[in-house]
Amino acid sequence: MFFYFDFFQSAFVICTSVLAVICFSNLLSPVFTHFLKLFVSDAEIIEKKRNLHLFGSHSFSDILSYMVSLFVVSLWIITGHWIFMDLIGIGFCIVFISIIRLPSLKVSILLLFGLVIYDVVWVYFSKFIFNSNVMVKVATKEADNPFKFFAKRLNIDFKEAPKLSLPGKLIIPSYHEEGNFSILGLGDIVIPGLLLCFVLRFDAYKRNQMAFNYNVEKSSNTKEEKFQTGFNLSYNKKDLARFSRFYKFTRVQIRRWSYFRCSLIGYLFGLLTATMSSEIFHQAQPALLFLVPSILFPLLMMAYLNGDLNLMWNKPNFGLKSSASFNV
């Protein structure tokens, strides 16, 4: 993109627009289905697939989501406003994180450290090779509006079409200086987001494993009591209440000090550190350089102290034959 952006900028905008419509429609379709069921009693009307010939078969909620997505993307192309660009970028992030799954902590760390090196090289050292900061130049490059191209072909005077900044980042306007923006690349959201999704699934596995162990222990204790007495006695209510309280307390502690919350706090701390560094040195900073250590160090420490590090590190899907045995 650094060398050939000017030649393929219209193609970049068109491809981005098509992908944005697809991503947004996939995100909005379940939402519209849920809300339509609140107002329409017959669920068959909502879920029934309608044949649209060249466009395939789609339900009413799918058609509605495509229309809304097309409207949002059109507003971005016409106005070039940063809010619509950020909405498209957020949609890209959610879809990417929902599709990609990291199998183990070992793969996650290799991916994260590889991207940290890539980020550092292109932000700090590219200016010595290309005489400019490649990462910043690509992130801030603006493309010609495709409406302007088609207007020129059709001999239509359309000079008000704004240049478009591609949604490969989120931009936040500065409250101190008008016209200045803070930029956060989508990679700085997606890559740590994949790790957060991994630890969230591990937390779900731990909760289900604890519930399974509780049921097994309860069953074994009941069988042992039946064997000792020779009668079909019910489980001791006091012991059951005591064990139930212990189980609930332990579950609350795990949920309170979960790996996900630990990693999320680390991400927020790393993001704050990267922002402060950018403000202090007045130049772009590779956010992953701050995000990755702030997420990994507390996560690895917590996993080591809880005895889960080996399971998270080596075993894909946490030693399960099928991931269908637990839900996130």
Tab-separated table of C-alpha atoms in Angstrom:
chain	number	residue	atom	x	y	z
A	1	MET	CA	0.000	0.000	0.000
A	2	PHE	CA	2.935	2.327	0.629
A	3	PHE	CA	4.112	2.108	-2.997
A	4	TYR	CA	0.911	1.404	-4.953
A	5	PHE	CA	-1.771	3.224	-2.973
A	6	ASP	CA	-2.226	6.006	-5.564
A	7	PHE	CA	-2.789	3.474	-8.350
A	8	PHE	CA	-5.305	1.247	-6.561
A	9	GLN	CA	-6.988	3.676	-4.172
A	10	SER	CA	-10.413	3.404	-5.865
A	11	ALA	CA	-10.193	-0.390	-5.772
A	12	PHE	CA	-9.292	-0.221	-2.063
A	13	VAL	CA	-12.352	1.927	-1.333
A	14	ILE	CA	-14.728	-0.294	-3.328
A	15	CYS	CA	-13.415	-3.529	-1.760
A	16	THR	CA	-13.587	-1.958	1.694
A	17	SER	CA	-17.180	-0.872	1.085
A	18	VAL	CA	-18.254	-4.348	-0.048
A	19	LEU	CA	-16.578	-6.011	2.936
A	20	ALA	CA	-18.122	-3.442	5.289
A	21	VAL	CA	-21.639	-4.180	4.007
A	22	ILE	CA	-21.099	-7.932	4.447
A	23	CYS	CA	-19.641	-7.547	7.945
A	24	PHE	CA	-22.335	-5.174	9.155
A	25	SER	CA	-25.140	-7.319	7.760
A	26	ASN	CA	-23.786	-10.387	9.570
A	27	LEU	CA	-23.641	-8.421	12.813
A	28	LEU	CA	-27.062	-6.801	12.507
A	29	SER	CA	-29.035	-9.811	11.267
A	30	PRO	CA	-29.261	-11.583	14.688
A	31	VAL	CA	-30.093	-8.245	16.341
A	32	PHE	CA	-32.967	-7.560	13.957
A	33	THR	CA	-34.196	-11.144	14.328
A	34	HIS	CA	-34.338	-10.736	18.105
A	35	PHE	CA	-36.203	-7.421	18.007
A	36	LEU	CA	-38.619	-8.518	15.292
A	37	LYS	CA	-39.641	-11.503	17.421
A	38	LEU	CA	-40.729	-9.059	20.117
A	39	PHE	CA	-43.279	-7.479	17.757
A	40	VAL	CA	-44.183	-10.382	15.440
A	41	SER	CA	-45.724	-13.429	17.101
A	42	ASP	CA	-45.260	-15.732	14.115
A	43	ALA	CA	-41.534	-16.593	14.022
A	44	GLU	CA	-41.915	-18.346	10.664
A	45	ILE	CA	-42.551	-15.020	8.936
A	46	ILE	CA	-39.233	-13.657	10.230
A	47	GLU	CA	-37.085	-16.746	9.600
A	48	LYS	CA	-38.608	-17.767	6.257
A	49	LYS	CA	-36.084	-17.575	3.417
A	50	ARG	CA	-37.182	-15.570	0.376
A	51	ASN	CA	-35.708	-16.223	-3.043
A	52	LEU	CA	-34.058	-13.087	-4.455
A	53	HIS	CA	-32.803	-14.807	-7.619
A	54	LEU	CA	-29.257	-13.519	-8.250
A	55	PHE	CA	-28.802	-12.553	-4.576
A	56	GLY	CA	-29.795	-15.973	-3.200
A	57	SER	CA	-32.279	-16.757	-0.429
A	58	HIS	CA	-32.486	-14.479	2.600
A	59	SER	CA	-34.793	-13.944	5.546
A	60	PHE	CA	-36.549	-10.650	6.274
A	61	SER	CA	-34.001	-9.779	8.990
A	62	ASP	CA	-31.145	-10.443	6.520
A	63	ILE	CA	-32.688	-8.089	3.951
A	64	LEU	CA	-33.215	-5.411	6.597
A	65	SER	CA	-29.631	-5.749	7.856
A	66	TYR	CA	-28.254	-5.437	4.309
A	67	MET	CA	-30.271	-2.243	3.752
A	68	VAL	CA	-29.064	-0.654	6.997
A	69	SER	CA	-25.458	-1.695	6.282
A	70	LEU	CA	-25.607	-0.259	2.784
A	71	PHE	CA	-27.027	2.978	4.218
A	72	VAL	CA	-24.175	3.320	6.762
A	73	VAL	CA	-21.470	2.624	4.168
A	74	SER	CA	-23.082	5.082	1.731
A	75	LEU	CA	-23.056	7.771	4.410
A	76	TRP	CA	-19.344	7.146	4.933
A	77	ILE	CA	-18.606	7.483	1.202
A	78	ILE	CA	-20.748	10.600	0.766
A	79	THR	CA	-19.665	12.476	3.906
A	80	GLY	CA	-16.289	10.938	4.759
A	81	HIS	CA	-17.125	11.515	8.434
A	82	TRP	CA	-14.928	9.808	11.019
A	83	ILE	CA	-17.920	8.417	12.987
A	84	PHE	CA	-19.065	6.232	10.081
A	85	MET	CA	-15.478	5.156	9.429
A	86	ASP	CA	-15.108	4.132	13.081
A	87	LEU	CA	-18.378	2.170	12.915
A	88	ILE	CA	-17.070	0.263	9.899
A	89	GLY	CA	-13.744	-0.377	11.670
A	90	ILE	CA	-15.512	-1.676	14.798
A	91	GLY	CA	-17.578	-3.998	12.605
A	92	PHE	CA	-14.403	-5.380	11.026
A	93	CYS	CA	-12.902	-6.009	14.473
A	94	ILE	CA	-15.943	-7.838	15.837
A	95	VAL	CA	-16.295	-10.090	12.800
A	96	PHE	CA	-12.587	-10.942	12.731
A	97	ILE	CA	-12.471	-11.794	16.447
A	98	SER	CA	-15.648	-13.875	16.180
A	99	ILE	CA	-14.208	-15.952	13.311
A	100	ILE	CA	-10.564	-16.515	14.307
A	101	ARG	CA	-9.707	-18.773	17.278
A	102	LEU	CA	-6.271	-19.084	18.872
A	103	PRO	CA	-5.724	-22.739	19.884
A	104	SER	CA	-3.249	-22.323	22.746
A	105	LEU	CA	-1.257	-19.782	24.721
A	106	LYS	CA	1.953	-20.850	22.973
A	107	VAL	CA	0.553	-19.947	19.545
A	108	SER	CA	-0.842	-16.705	20.977
A	109	ILE	CA	2.522	-15.599	22.364
A	110	LEU	CA	4.369	-16.448	19.137
A	111	LEU	CA	1.825	-14.435	17.142
A	112	LEU	CA	1.896	-11.492	19.539
A	113	PHE	CA	5.690	-11.206	19.759
A	114	GLY	CA	6.046	-11.555	15.978
A	115	LEU	CA	3.613	-8.692	15.435
A	116	VAL	CA	5.316	-6.588	18.115
A	117	ILE	CA	8.618	-6.866	16.239
A	118	TYR	CA	6.839	-6.041	12.961
A	119	ASP	CA	5.144	-3.013	14.547
A	120	VAL	CA	8.336	-1.703	16.149
A	121	VAL	CA	10.395	-2.045	12.963
A	122	TRP	CA	7.909	-0.195	10.763
A	123	VAL	CA	7.202	2.582	13.263
A	124	TYR	CA	10.699	3.278	14.605
A	125	PHE	CA	13.094	2.196	11.834
A	126	SER	CA	11.242	2.573	8.514
A	127	LYS	CA	12.158	6.262	8.290
A	128	PHE	CA	15.855	5.315	8.047
A	129	ILE	CA	15.095	3.164	4.972
A	130	PHE	CA	12.277	5.029	3.202
A	131	ASN	CA	12.916	8.537	4.596
A	132	SER	CA	9.428	8.573	6.121
A	133	ASN	CA	7.421	6.706	8.717
A	134	VAL	CA	5.727	4.055	6.580
A	135	MET	CA	3.184	2.999	9.215
A	136	VAL	CA	2.006	6.558	9.855
A	137	LYS	CA	1.915	7.480	6.171
A	138	VAL	CA	-0.180	4.436	5.246
A	139	ALA	CA	-2.526	4.995	8.208
A	140	THR	CA	-3.137	8.660	7.363
A	141	LYS	CA	-3.262	8.318	3.577
A	142	GLU	CA	-6.549	9.485	2.029
A	143	ALA	CA	-8.125	8.022	-1.106
A	144	ASP	CA	-10.120	9.745	-3.813
A	145	ASN	CA	-13.853	9.325	-3.502
A	146	PRO	CA	-15.165	6.754	-6.033
A	147	PHE	CA	-18.209	8.990	-6.613
A	148	LYS	CA	-15.819	11.547	-8.074
A	149	PHE	CA	-14.428	8.948	-10.477
A	150	PHE	CA	-17.874	7.891	-11.725
A	151	ALA	CA	-19.010	11.529	-11.931
A	152	LYS	CA	-16.057	12.297	-14.193
A	153	ARG	CA	-16.951	9.322	-16.403
A	154	LEU	CA	-20.563	10.493	-16.645
A	155	ASN	CA	-19.603	14.179	-17.142
A	156	ILE	CA	-21.308	15.221	-13.916
A	157	ASP	CA	-19.974	18.118	-11.856
A	158	PHE	CA	-19.329	16.552	-8.454
A	159	LYS	CA	-16.493	18.532	-6.885
A	160	GLU	CA	-17.772	18.301	-3.282
A	161	ALA	CA	-16.914	14.629	-2.829
A	162	PRO	CA	-14.555	14.388	0.167
A	163	LYS	CA	-11.417	12.289	0.237
A	164	LEU	CA	-11.818	9.060	2.212
A	165	SER	CA	-9.579	7.725	4.937
A	166	LEU	CA	-9.749	3.930	4.807
A	167	PRO	CA	-11.168	2.270	7.952
A	168	GLY	CA	-7.982	0.452	8.916
A	169	LYS	CA	-7.949	2.339	12.204
A	170	LEU	CA	-10.147	4.143	14.706
A	171	ILE	CA	-9.741	7.897	14.928
A	172	ILE	CA	-10.764	10.041	17.878
A	173	PRO	CA	-10.820	13.838	17.549
A	174	SER	CA	-8.688	15.837	19.951
A	175	TYR	CA	-10.504	18.038	22.441
A	176	HIS	CA	-7.505	20.345	22.820
A	177	GLU	CA	-6.670	21.147	19.202
A	178	GLU	CA	-9.331	21.274	16.510
A	179	GLY	CA	-8.497	19.235	13.437
A	180	ASN	CA	-6.115	16.842	15.235
A	181	PHE	CA	-6.969	13.170	15.745
A	182	SER	CA	-5.654	10.278	17.805
A	183	ILE	CA	-5.290	7.069	15.791
A	184	LEU	CA	-5.563	3.463	16.995
A	185	GLY	CA	-4.921	0.770	14.383
A	186	LEU	CA	-7.397	-2.078	14.085
A	187	GLY	CA	-4.529	-4.507	14.583
A	188	ASP	CA	-4.009	-3.038	18.056
A	189	ILE	CA	-7.601	-4.051	18.828
A	190	VAL	CA	-7.924	-7.345	16.963
A	191	ILE	CA	-4.660	-9.021	18.007
A	192	PRO	CA	-5.084	-8.471	21.775
A	193	GLY	CA	-8.799	-9.204	21.276
A	194	LEU	CA	-7.944	-12.697	20.010
A	195	LEU	CA	-5.985	-13.341	23.211
A	196	LEU	CA	-8.830	-11.975	25.355
A	197	CYS	CA	-11.244	-14.269	23.517
A	198	PHE	CA	-8.915	-17.211	24.209
A	199	VAL	CA	-8.765	-16.556	27.970
A	200	LEU	CA	-12.539	-15.985	28.042
A	201	ARG	CA	-13.041	-19.476	26.606
A	202	PHE	CA	-10.580	-20.844	29.145
A	203	ASP	CA	-12.557	-19.219	31.967
A	204	ALA	CA	-15.721	-20.858	30.627
A	205	TYR	CA	-13.928	-24.209	30.530
A	206	LYS	CA	-12.771	-23.786	34.153
A	207	ARG	CA	-16.287	-22.975	35.336
A	208	ASN	CA	-17.748	-26.004	33.571
A	209	GLN	CA	-14.953	-28.215	34.854
A	210	MET	CA	-15.622	-27.094	38.425
A	211	ALA	CA	-19.351	-27.753	38.032
A	212	PHE	CA	-18.568	-31.215	36.601
A	213	ASN	CA	-16.221	-32.045	39.514
A	214	TYR	CA	-18.885	-30.903	41.963
A	215	ASN	CA	-21.473	-33.222	40.406
A	216	VAL	CA	-19.023	-36.152	40.339
A	217	GLU	CA	-18.058	-35.660	43.990
A	218	LYS	CA	-21.683	-35.333	45.012
A	219	SER	CA	-22.533	-38.557	43.175
A	220	SER	CA	-19.562	-40.481	44.643
A	221	ASN	CA	-20.372	-39.316	48.182
A	222	THR	CA	-23.996	-40.419	47.777
A	223	LYS	CA	-22.936	-43.852	46.520
A	224	GLU	CA	-20.466	-44.236	49.372
A	225	GLU	CA	-23.172	-43.381	51.918
A	226	LYS	CA	-25.570	-45.892	50.355
A	227	PHE	CA	-22.880	-48.592	50.464
A	228	GLN	CA	-22.064	-47.969	54.120
A	229	THR	CA	-25.661	-47.925	55.408
A	230	GLY	CA	-27.259	-50.393	53.018
A	231	PHE	CA	-30.236	-48.056	52.699
A	232	ASN	CA	-31.247	-45.559	50.028
A	233	LEU	CA	-30.533	-42.498	52.176
A	234	SER	CA	-30.537	-38.987	50.830
A	235	TYR	CA	-27.395	-36.914	50.866
A	236	ASN	CA	-26.601	-35.279	54.216
A	237	LYS	CA	-28.291	-31.883	54.017
A	238	LYS	CA	-25.760	-30.116	56.253
A	239	ASP	CA	-22.786	-31.405	54.272
A	240	LEU	CA	-24.526	-30.586	51.020
A	241	ALA	CA	-25.319	-27.044	52.163
A	242	ARG	CA	-21.720	-26.561	53.363
A	243	PHE	CA	-20.284	-27.869	50.102
A	244	SER	CA	-22.760	-25.801	48.105
A	245	ARG	CA	-21.711	-22.626	49.923
A	246	PHE	CA	-18.045	-23.445	49.318
A	247	TYR	CA	-18.774	-24.119	45.641
A	248	LYS	CA	-20.642	-20.831	45.214
A	249	PHE	CA	-17.907	-18.878	47.040
A	250	THR	CA	-15.186	-20.457	44.898
A	251	ARG	CA	-17.146	-19.803	41.735
A	252	VAL	CA	-17.622	-16.155	42.692
A	253	GLN	CA	-13.889	-15.799	43.345
A	254	ILE	CA	-13.006	-17.336	39.988
A	255	ARG	CA	-15.453	-15.092	38.186
A	256	ARG	CA	-14.163	-12.073	40.083
A	257	TRP	CA	-10.474	-12.824	39.461
A	258	SER	CA	-10.894	-14.462	36.060
A	259	TYR	CA	-8.161	-14.514	33.436
A	260	PHE	CA	-10.360	-12.402	31.182
A	261	ARG	CA	-10.710	-9.578	33.695
A	262	CYS	CA	-7.006	-9.707	34.479
A	263	SER	CA	-6.155	-9.467	30.761
A	264	LEU	CA	-8.729	-6.748	30.150
A	265	ILE	CA	-7.269	-4.592	32.934
A	266	GLY	CA	-3.813	-5.181	31.452
A	267	TYR	CA	-5.070	-4.090	28.025
A	268	LEU	CA	-6.534	-0.876	29.427
A	269	PHE	CA	-3.283	-0.162	31.288
A	270	GLY	CA	-1.230	-0.768	28.130
A	271	LEU	CA	-3.512	1.465	26.083
A	272	LEU	CA	-3.194	4.223	28.667
A	273	THR	CA	0.593	3.839	28.677
A	274	ALA	CA	0.774	4.010	24.867
A	275	THR	CA	-1.391	7.145	24.842
A	276	MET	CA	0.745	8.853	27.489
A	277	SER	CA	3.946	7.936	25.622
A	278	SER	CA	2.552	9.404	22.406
A	279	GLU	CA	1.600	12.625	24.187
A	280	ILE	CA	4.974	12.949	25.946
A	281	PHE	CA	7.223	12.284	22.931
A	282	HIS	CA	4.849	13.866	20.359
A	283	GLN	CA	5.266	11.049	17.855
A	284	ALA	CA	3.520	7.838	16.836
A	285	GLN	CA	4.096	4.822	19.067
A	286	PRO	CA	3.694	1.095	18.277
A	287	ALA	CA	0.764	0.320	20.577
A	288	LEU	CA	1.476	-3.426	20.623
A	289	LEU	CA	4.816	-2.707	22.279
A	290	PHE	CA	2.862	-1.504	25.322
A	291	LEU	CA	-0.219	-3.710	25.049
A	292	VAL	CA	1.406	-7.132	24.756
A	293	PRO	CA	3.591	-6.994	27.914
A	294	SER	CA	0.814	-5.415	29.986
A	295	ILE	CA	-1.521	-8.275	29.021
A	296	LEU	CA	0.879	-11.216	29.075
A	297	PHE	CA	2.814	-10.581	32.313
A	298	PRO	CA	-0.191	-10.610	34.693
A	299	LEU	CA	-1.833	-13.401	32.690
A	300	LEU	CA	1.228	-15.662	32.857
A	301	MET	CA	1.740	-14.891	36.548
A	302	MET	CA	-1.871	-15.678	37.393
A	303	ALA	CA	-1.860	-18.888	35.324
A	304	TYR	CA	1.369	-20.050	37.000
A	305	LEU	CA	0.049	-19.415	40.504
A	306	ASN	CA	-3.233	-21.222	39.723
A	307	GLY	CA	-1.448	-24.186	38.136
A	308	ASP	CA	-3.120	-23.661	34.738
A	309	LEU	CA	-0.080	-22.539	32.754
A	310	ASN	CA	0.786	-25.985	31.361
A	311	LEU	CA	-2.801	-26.591	30.233
A	312	MET	CA	-3.083	-23.175	28.586
A	313	TRP	CA	0.360	-23.437	26.996
A	314	ASN	CA	0.405	-26.898	25.439
A	315	LYS	CA	-3.076	-28.294	24.939
A	316	PRO	CA	-5.310	-26.923	22.196
A	317	ASN	CA	-8.950	-26.639	23.303
A	318	PHE	CA	-7.679	-27.295	26.860
A	319	GLY	CA	-7.362	-31.036	26.369
A	320	LEU	CA	-10.947	-31.493	25.152
A	321	LYS	CA	-11.822	-33.687	22.208
A	322	SER	CA	-14.678	-31.402	21.267
A	323	SER	CA	-15.274	-27.777	22.040
A	324	ALA	CA	-19.027	-28.457	22.180
A	325	SER	CA	-18.761	-29.434	25.863
A	326	PHE	CA	-18.540	-25.818	26.983
A	327	ASN	CA	-20.021	-22.582	25.826
A	328	VAL	CA	-18.855	-18.982	26.008
